[in-house]
Amino acid sequence: MRNLRPLAAAWLLATALSGTAWAQVATVPIAGGIEVRRGADKAMRVEALADGILRVRIARGSAFDEDASWAVLPETRRRHAKVAATADGFRTASMQVAIDPATGALTVRDAGGATITADAGRGVAIDGRAFTLAKRIGADERVYGLGDKTGGLDRRGGDFVDWNTDVGRFTSSTDPLYKSIPFLISTGGAGGAYGLFLDNTWRARFDIGKTDPERLTMGAPDGPIDYYVIAGPTIADVTRRYAALTGKAPLAPLWALGYQQSRYSYMTQAEVGDVTQRLAREQIPTDVIWLDIDFQDRNRPFTVDTTAFPDLAGMVRGLRAKGVRTVVITDLHIAQASDGYAPFASGTAGDHFVRDAAGQTVVGPVWPGTSVFPEFTAAKSRAWWGSLYRNFAAAGVAGFWNDMNEPALFVPSKTMAPDARHRIAGDDFGPRTATHAEIHNVYGMLNTRATYEGLLKLKPDERPFVMTRASYAGGQRYAVTWTGDNSSTWDHLKMSVHQLLNLGLSGFSYAAADVGGFTGGASPDLLTRWYQIGAFTPVFRNHAAKGAPRAEPWADGPEHLALRRAAIAERYRLMPYLYALADRNARTGDPIMRPVFYDHSALTRAGCDQSMAFALGRDLIVAPAPTPESPQAYDVCLPEAGWYDYWTGLQVVQKPVEPAAPSPFPPAAPDVRTVETPAIARLPVFVRPGAIIPRQPLVMNTAEMPQGALELHVYPGADCSGTLYADDGTTLAHTRGAYLRRAVRCATDSEGITVTLDAAQGRFKPWWREIAIVVHDWAAGDASVRRGGTTLPAVTDARARTATVRLAYRATATTVRFSRR
């Protein structure tokens, strides 16, 4: 903290933050920022936690709300950037913060003076405990985030509510849904991209230019007025800073990236055996089998129906011996049963259940019948919940599925009463009792936290795998997620792409949508296309409802089976690329699946309909038809010329662009297009010029060691680079240096191309002993290849336009030169 002492002098301001008249106002320096105070009535603190991250807190009276958060860890909130005073606020290395002395409005600008975000009017209106924050929003701004809400990728013009809700058969206009992630990203403003994160667990509301097209408002009926401004200038900068603020997702086990087969429900142990045998017989790579609630005794969590599953532990061991993991569901509702049901008995003895306003245990109907609900706001109750996994963990169950955790009850309100009482004990909150109205939106996240921490305690060196339906900001630290009970329609396929993209921008990079749709039954073409798209999404799970038509890959006959098998197989060949993206996500927060404009800003305003297009990392663009049910040809916009077709390895044929009519305005973006005609046998996928994509030989699951060479596919172009990453795939040894991470680069000149593998980082020895470097866009003719002073035999393919060389793997820096003869 420096140079803010002059701001300790009193300011005379005209209006209070709420619009009432100010008296004497003191502005004083605090660590990393300033505090503006009007006597004992109103106060605002603006602090720079880091260069690019501002925290804004507003007090309704003389005292601020408790400095605590379920989303932002204490050590993060205590950090501060170096700041310097200005006449009306302060500045950091990249931001200028100003408070208008006439209105109290906050404006944040970049170092060059361009406005990043600014309050509309006085910025905040307070009505008792309720509040509304107002920001100006420019005509060119587009808004993303808010988790898995529907209504399109762009949130502009929408009005959204955060209240975790179990919604079956949701539509594109359904709101609220399962998650509450009160974070949004705006792009297109004068100061570049920025984010707003409202850290308030109550029933918050966001009006993004719907009521007033020039105003974005957000507020809640109660709770802290505590929000963050996250500067860009790029959308990637904002996403990474949000991940630094709320926590990055830990690296998932490698098997979690494999194909996962599920159904509500596989009813017996014999049925599980039949399905897994069919998967193997049909040569469908598979890593996970899921068990839904019917494997349990009377739908009671942490039990097994021993009639239907007479030897669950033996089944799990048998599947694991074949390389297939088992994930089972453990809903959070505990049956109120005094007939020896151990979770209810131990939970009652330990006083681990939520109480109502009268002090009695909350009860409600769910799948097991009358049920009670754990008190996840108390550290001791979370520890008790985690201990319930002991038997399943000992049996070798690999992962757990926390469903119904909004929490969902079979009552008209769909959840417990808002005046139910939660006892907060632990974390950085002071001990107190909170109503369910405050805790509801964070309850599912705390459920997954209890599961995650319990699994770590039971198996301290094994990466936990937890799937959740409900969550809150920061929940990515504990669980992967999925979009809930979707439907088997083309509209839901398209909707799922938008939901997964916005989840990735909201911190949840590991996200899935039920392939084929949960309810209704997909047509053969729809199911096949969903498999093809699902193969390029972060978590790849096929799941269908009880009573719905079968949706396993062999449904609909041999032709569709062949296409679905090919899609799944391609994912396994691409596993080294996926795993490197997962490693990068753990380190930076970059989503695995992301909007096409995340890395390629030229596509922000490209002329094509990109409503189904998405990127897998920065190097692959997947471009299904924007109207996926239509056979009509469509244009695909690419960020620049020279992109490659993933399937052929050849550069794409550009569509001739007709001259535009004369206009005084410059084009919005370079118009590089190719044309696609929908065909069920082809999902268009394109590769960035300059990408280096690692691929491996096909395996039947990630436990199987690939036989053969690791392939490095080099697509010449600018910024030619890629990354190799490997570790043991299951333990936490990678956090102690047992990993391999290696940068790969290429440089092209008139005589050929040079490929360089930097020295390997980490001490893990990978499975590959040989590397095959495949250079694409190789002109006709032989190639002379040398590594140091050694000439290596090369194979060229005139039709594929490739040159390939195989070399023994070395961990030291290696340079390979391809020269044209």
XYZ file of C-alpha atoms in Angstrom, residues 7-475:
469
model
C -7.191 10.539 0.113
C -7.732 10.556 3.879
C -9.029 14.114 3.574
C -12.827 14.475 3.620
C -14.747 14.727 0.366
C -18.030 16.590 0.067
C -20.259 14.444 -2.100
C -23.715 15.315 -3.339
C -25.572 12.053 -3.024
C -25.309 8.823 -1.133
C -24.834 5.475 -2.790
C -28.541 4.815 -2.314
C -29.597 8.194 -3.636
C -30.128 10.057 -0.350
C -28.193 13.206 0.471
C -24.647 12.951 1.753
C -23.221 14.781 4.730
C -19.461 14.870 5.296
C -17.871 11.915 3.503
C -14.465 10.538 4.388
C -12.371 8.638 1.909
C -9.556 6.746 3.554
C -6.899 4.374 2.271
C -7.145 0.678 3.031
C -4.954 -2.186 1.955
C -5.081 -2.341 -1.837
C -7.711 0.358 -2.299
C -10.010 2.884 -0.656
C -13.028 3.087 1.613
C -15.662 5.774 1.113
C -17.805 6.389 4.190
C -20.725 8.688 4.965
C -20.837 8.972 8.728
C -22.555 5.927 10.230
C -24.929 5.511 7.314
C -23.275 4.174 4.169
C -19.886 2.836 3.178
C -18.144 1.294 0.177
C -14.809 -0.473 -0.081
C -13.004 -0.995 -3.369
C -9.922 -3.205 -3.187
C -7.586 -4.574 -5.841
C -6.920 -8.179 -4.834
C -4.671 -8.495 -7.867
C -3.941 -6.425 -10.911
C -7.106 -7.051 -12.890
C -9.368 -8.124 -9.989
C -11.344 -5.611 -7.930
C -13.528 -6.460 -4.969
C -16.371 -4.041 -4.203
C -18.249 -4.233 -0.898
C -21.100 -1.957 0.106
C -22.417 -1.635 3.645
C -26.066 -0.874 4.305
C -25.122 0.933 7.507
C -21.977 1.500 9.505
C -20.840 -2.132 9.399
C -20.043 -4.330 6.450
C -21.439 -7.836 6.204
C -19.233 -10.658 7.391
C -16.096 -11.028 5.289
C -16.678 -14.666 4.404
C -17.413 -16.626 1.259
C -18.232 -20.140 0.122
C -16.748 -19.352 -3.300
C -13.604 -17.281 -2.698
C -11.086 -18.741 -0.287
C -9.803 -16.586 2.620
C -6.220 -16.522 1.375
C -7.439 -15.168 -1.969
C -9.569 -12.461 -0.370
C -6.630 -11.343 1.766
C -4.361 -10.658 -1.210
C -3.817 -7.128 -2.448
C -2.172 -5.557 -5.469
C 0.126 -2.564 -5.379
C -1.920 0.606 -5.912
C -1.273 4.329 -6.226
C -3.584 7.248 -5.454
C -5.299 9.345 -8.093
C -7.452 12.433 -7.702
C -10.693 10.437 -7.633
C -9.591 6.931 -6.656
C -6.542 4.795 -7.353
C -4.799 2.880 -10.063
C -3.045 -0.428 -10.494
C -0.629 -1.391 -13.243
C -3.476 -1.984 -15.700
C -6.602 -0.356 -14.203
C -7.847 3.046 -13.135
C -10.555 3.136 -10.466
C -12.629 6.280 -10.051
C -15.557 7.241 -7.798
C -17.714 10.116 -9.021
C -17.966 12.711 -6.219
C -21.399 13.792 -7.477
C -23.055 10.373 -7.513
C -20.784 7.848 -5.824
C -20.757 5.857 -9.078
C -17.828 3.561 -9.743
C -15.981 3.571 -13.082
C -13.166 1.209 -13.987
C -10.923 2.049 -16.937
C -7.899 0.408 -18.470
C -4.449 1.979 -18.388
C -5.185 3.872 -21.601
C -8.393 5.396 -20.253
C -10.931 3.204 -22.076
C -13.912 2.299 -19.926
C -14.017 -1.324 -18.842
C -17.235 -1.021 -16.827
C -19.136 1.830 -15.239
C -22.064 2.173 -12.892
C -25.381 3.279 -14.321
C -26.767 6.168 -12.322
C -25.719 5.902 -8.686
C -24.720 2.285 -9.083
C -26.736 0.744 -6.276
C -30.249 0.982 -4.891
C -30.962 -0.386 -1.414
C -34.426 -1.175 -0.115
C -34.199 -2.591 3.379
C -32.073 -5.712 2.924
C -32.745 -5.964 -0.807
C -30.358 -4.339 -3.267
C -29.850 -3.829 -6.990
C -26.562 -2.999 -8.668
C -26.675 -1.274 -12.057
C -23.978 -1.142 -14.743
C -23.971 0.505 -18.143
C -23.827 -1.894 -21.057
C -22.746 -0.787 -24.526
C -24.598 -1.588 -27.708
C -21.776 -3.822 -28.951
C -21.393 -5.866 -25.773
C -22.248 -9.553 -25.706
C -22.597 -11.401 -22.415
C -21.769 -14.999 -21.503
C -21.538 -17.172 -18.409
C -24.096 -17.812 -15.641
C -23.495 -21.562 -15.843
C -25.876 -23.969 -17.547
C -28.807 -21.632 -18.104
C -30.593 -22.032 -21.418
C -31.691 -19.379 -23.902
C -28.664 -19.305 -26.185
C -24.953 -18.732 -25.813
C -25.280 -14.920 -25.598
C -27.124 -13.795 -22.446
C -27.789 -10.306 -23.803
C -31.488 -9.402 -23.598
C -32.240 -12.060 -20.974
C -33.520 -11.976 -17.415
C -32.222 -14.789 -15.173
C -32.779 -16.030 -11.622
C -30.343 -17.989 -9.466
C -32.307 -20.595 -7.498
C -31.147 -24.187 -7.888
C -34.168 -26.077 -9.178
C -34.884 -29.651 -10.227
C -36.511 -29.190 -13.637
C -37.504 -32.139 -15.773
C -38.065 -31.591 -19.495
C -36.677 -28.064 -19.432
C -36.835 -25.911 -22.546
C -34.855 -23.053 -24.041
C -36.919 -20.615 -21.973
C -36.832 -22.492 -18.639
C -35.276 -20.579 -15.763
C -34.058 -21.175 -13.111
C -32.251 -24.465 -13.573
C -29.958 -26.663 -11.507
C -27.030 -24.362 -10.783
C -26.390 -20.844 -9.519
C -23.153 -19.395 -10.823
C -23.532 -15.611 -10.520
C -20.667 -14.804 -12.858
C -20.855 -13.276 -16.308
C -18.396 -12.128 -18.948
C -18.967 -9.228 -21.303
C -17.076 -8.749 -24.554
C -17.145 -5.994 -27.131
C -16.839 -2.959 -24.868
C -14.343 -0.134 -25.258
C -12.025 -1.570 -22.614
C -12.254 -5.136 -23.862
C -13.727 -8.110 -22.041
C -14.557 -7.945 -18.341
C -16.307 -10.104 -15.767
C -18.755 -9.441 -12.944
C -19.083 -11.925 -10.089
C -21.807 -11.296 -7.497
C -20.819 -13.342 -4.452
C -24.276 -13.694 -2.950
C -25.951 -17.063 -2.324
C -29.507 -15.730 -2.045
C -32.086 -15.795 -4.857
C -30.193 -13.390 -7.105
C -31.509 -11.888 -10.331
C -29.720 -10.696 -13.463
C -31.348 -8.438 -16.047
C -28.910 -8.200 -18.944
C -30.356 -5.420 -21.039
C -33.880 -6.804 -21.086
C -35.712 -4.068 -19.194
C -33.326 -1.347 -20.317
C -31.056 -2.231 -23.274
C -28.359 0.119 -21.938
C -28.310 -1.292 -18.423
C -27.230 -4.519 -16.747
C -28.634 -5.026 -13.254
C -28.016 -7.672 -10.636
C -29.275 -7.956 -7.105
C -30.748 -10.100 -4.370
C -33.378 -9.842 -1.602
C -30.757 -10.124 1.138
C -27.173 -11.082 1.809
C -23.900 -9.247 1.330
C -23.465 -6.575 -1.329
C -20.170 -8.053 -2.406
C -19.059 -8.290 -6.009
C -15.933 -8.485 -8.138
C -14.912 -6.684 -11.308
C -12.520 -8.810 -13.349
C -10.638 -7.073 -16.147
C -9.534 -8.529 -19.473
C -8.796 -7.292 -22.013
C -9.489 -10.720 -23.564
C -12.163 -13.232 -22.646
C -9.353 -15.668 -21.812
C -7.855 -13.156 -19.347
C -11.202 -12.827 -17.590
C -11.768 -16.589 -17.446
C -8.319 -17.248 -16.014
C -8.698 -14.522 -13.386
C -12.104 -15.848 -12.371
C -10.533 -19.301 -11.990
C -7.773 -17.797 -9.861
C -10.451 -16.123 -7.729
C -12.819 -19.052 -7.181
C -10.397 -21.952 -7.643
C -9.299 -24.094 -10.545
C -10.713 -27.549 -11.097
C -8.213 -30.214 -10.026
C -6.870 -32.468 -12.739
C -9.405 -35.245 -13.260
C -8.334 -38.877 -13.475
C -7.491 -39.864 -17.019
C -10.319 -42.410 -17.134
C -12.836 -39.586 -16.603
C -12.030 -38.436 -20.149
C -13.005 -41.811 -21.596
C -16.383 -42.971 -22.855
C -18.922 -43.552 -20.068
C -21.996 -45.767 -20.346
C -25.032 -45.157 -18.136
C -28.762 -45.685 -17.903
C -31.539 -45.051 -15.405
C -31.177 -47.863 -14.568
C -29.133 -50.954 -15.141
C -31.386 -53.029 -12.940
C -29.257 -56.055 -12.105
C -25.695 -57.241 -11.881
C -26.447 -59.569 -14.784
C -27.576 -56.666 -16.938
C -24.366 -54.785 -16.182
C -22.459 -57.878 -17.253
C -24.444 -58.138 -20.477
C -23.872 -54.467 -21.338
C -20.143 -54.535 -20.646
C -19.723 -57.774 -22.595
C -21.568 -56.242 -25.540
C -19.382 -53.130 -25.385
C -16.305 -55.345 -25.530
C -17.719 -57.595 -28.235
C -18.581 -54.597 -30.411
C -15.066 -53.185 -29.850
C -16.365 -49.981 -28.279
C -13.741 -48.320 -26.072
C -15.244 -47.793 -22.615
C -13.899 -46.550 -19.296
C -16.933 -46.262 -17.005
C -20.202 -47.987 -16.171
C -22.662 -45.944 -14.073
C -25.212 -47.306 -11.600
C -28.332 -45.210 -10.965
C -30.618 -45.468 -7.925
C -32.058 -48.919 -8.654
C -28.873 -50.686 -7.555
C -29.762 -49.619 -3.987
C -31.963 -51.248 -1.399
C -35.294 -49.386 -1.582
C -33.533 -46.362 -3.118
C -31.631 -45.753 0.111
C -28.223 -44.120 -0.379
C -25.163 -46.140 0.675
C -27.008 -49.447 0.420
C -27.051 -52.241 -2.163
C -29.978 -54.351 -3.317
C -28.264 -57.690 -2.755
C -30.967 -59.540 -4.659
C -30.321 -57.601 -7.863
C -26.595 -57.128 -7.134
C -25.553 -60.138 -5.073
C -21.825 -59.320 -5.258
C -21.314 -55.650 -6.026
C -17.689 -55.690 -4.840
C -16.942 -58.705 -7.015
C -18.623 -57.060 -9.985
C -16.582 -53.883 -9.466
C -13.361 -55.904 -9.244
C -14.241 -57.877 -12.337
C -14.954 -54.758 -14.366
C -11.793 -53.109 -13.102
C -9.751 -56.109 -14.226
C -11.052 -55.369 -17.724
C -10.132 -51.673 -17.434
C -13.680 -50.455 -16.717
C -14.426 -48.330 -13.651
C -17.708 -48.188 -11.760
C -19.432 -44.962 -10.678
C -22.460 -45.189 -8.373
C -25.075 -42.675 -7.330
C -25.300 -41.442 -3.729
C -28.125 -38.930 -3.410
C -28.065 -36.730 -0.342
C -31.520 -37.593 1.030
C -31.263 -40.092 3.871
C -34.284 -42.328 4.478
C -35.936 -41.644 7.827
C -35.862 -45.295 8.740
C -35.309 -46.722 12.216
C -34.999 -50.297 10.987
C -31.242 -50.520 11.151
C -30.468 -48.165 8.254
C -26.984 -47.098 9.350
C -26.728 -43.621 7.738
C -29.927 -42.490 9.456
C -28.870 -43.964 12.789
C -25.378 -42.424 12.776
C -26.657 -39.132 11.380
C -29.275 -38.884 14.111
C -26.779 -39.784 16.825
C -24.381 -37.116 15.579
C -27.064 -34.456 15.093
C -26.154 -34.124 11.405
C -29.536 -33.227 9.870
C -31.099 -29.877 8.947
C -33.790 -28.544 11.283
C -36.870 -26.465 10.583
C -37.827 -23.122 12.126
C -39.343 -24.938 15.122
C -36.137 -26.852 15.789
C -37.407 -30.188 14.452
C -35.598 -32.270 11.832
C -36.664 -31.331 8.304
C -38.402 -34.235 6.588
C -39.702 -34.563 3.056
C -40.577 -37.126 0.388
C -37.870 -38.137 -2.085
C -36.887 -41.440 -3.745
C -36.526 -43.476 -0.513
C -39.815 -42.103 0.859
C -39.755 -39.822 3.901
C -36.211 -38.484 4.104
C -33.966 -36.188 6.094
C -31.161 -33.956 4.854
C -27.534 -33.585 6.000
C -26.255 -30.336 7.474
C -23.465 -29.656 4.982
C -22.798 -26.169 6.377
C -21.180 -27.763 9.435
C -17.662 -29.146 9.091
C -18.368 -32.068 11.433
C -21.415 -33.090 9.394
C -19.462 -32.927 6.150
C -16.865 -35.201 7.733
C -19.616 -37.628 8.804
C -21.022 -37.663 5.252
C -17.587 -38.333 3.803
C -17.144 -41.307 6.136
C -20.245 -42.984 4.664
C -18.230 -43.778 1.515
C -15.912 -46.142 3.368
C -17.493 -49.400 2.185
C -17.900 -48.314 -1.429
C -14.333 -47.005 -1.545
C -13.036 -50.265 -0.044
C -14.976 -52.188 -2.696
C -13.118 -50.298 -5.419
C -15.935 -48.036 -6.638
C -14.101 -45.362 -8.622
C -16.444 -42.373 -8.471
C -19.680 -41.031 -7.076
C -22.691 -39.207 -8.396
C -24.376 -36.609 -6.173
C -27.813 -36.053 -7.721
C -31.005 -34.388 -6.396
C -28.846 -31.956 -4.453
C -30.589 -28.651 -5.245
C -31.957 -30.072 -2.826
C -34.932 -31.627 -4.642
C -38.029 -32.769 -2.750
C -41.283 -34.168 -4.092
C -43.339 -31.215 -2.844
C -44.965 -28.307 -4.740
C -42.070 -25.933 -3.964
C -39.609 -28.658 -5.114
C -37.315 -27.981 -2.168
C -37.253 -27.472 1.599
C -38.907 -24.470 3.235
C -36.981 -21.187 3.011
C -37.150 -20.760 6.801
C -35.410 -24.079 7.519
C -32.336 -23.542 9.652
C -28.736 -24.393 8.789
C -26.013 -24.335 11.417
C -22.833 -22.828 10.006
C -19.767 -24.107 11.819
C -16.301 -24.104 10.281
C -14.551 -22.406 7.389
C -14.018 -18.658 7.763
C -17.643 -17.982 8.750
C -18.458 -17.188 12.318
C -20.722 -19.775 13.989
C -24.355 -18.884 13.326
C -27.677 -20.170 12.077
C -28.732 -19.293 8.527
C -32.043 -19.805 6.768
C -32.407 -22.096 3.814
C -33.173 -18.989 1.725
C -29.494 -18.112 2.168
C -28.013 -21.607 1.933
C -30.174 -23.154 -0.802
C -27.975 -22.190 -3.759
C -24.780 -23.379 -2.081
C -26.215 -26.567 -0.571
C -25.408 -28.788 -3.561
C -21.846 -27.488 -3.734
C -21.330 -28.227 -0.043
C -22.700 -31.723 -0.638
C -20.027 -32.327 -3.279
C -17.395 -30.770 -1.064
C -18.258 -33.254 1.675
C -18.037 -36.114 -0.819
C -14.763 -34.910 -2.335
C -13.082 -34.309 1.027
C -14.366 -37.618 2.373
C -12.887 -39.519 -0.556
C -9.555 -37.758 -0.115
C -9.512 -38.798 3.521
C -10.359 -42.411 2.680
C -7.858 -42.604 -0.204
C -5.391 -39.738 0.325
C -3.378 -40.258 -2.847
C -6.209 -40.974 -5.280
C -7.910 -38.284 -7.357
C -11.586 -38.160 -6.359
C -14.240 -38.219 -9.063
C -17.557 -36.634 -8.095
C -20.414 -35.725 -10.445
C -22.990 -33.146 -9.321
C -26.189 -31.678 -10.696
C -26.436 -28.596 -8.440
C -23.633 -26.244 -7.520
C -22.480 -22.661 -6.935
C -19.486 -20.584 -7.990
C -16.304 -22.365 -6.916
C -17.964 -25.772 -7.057
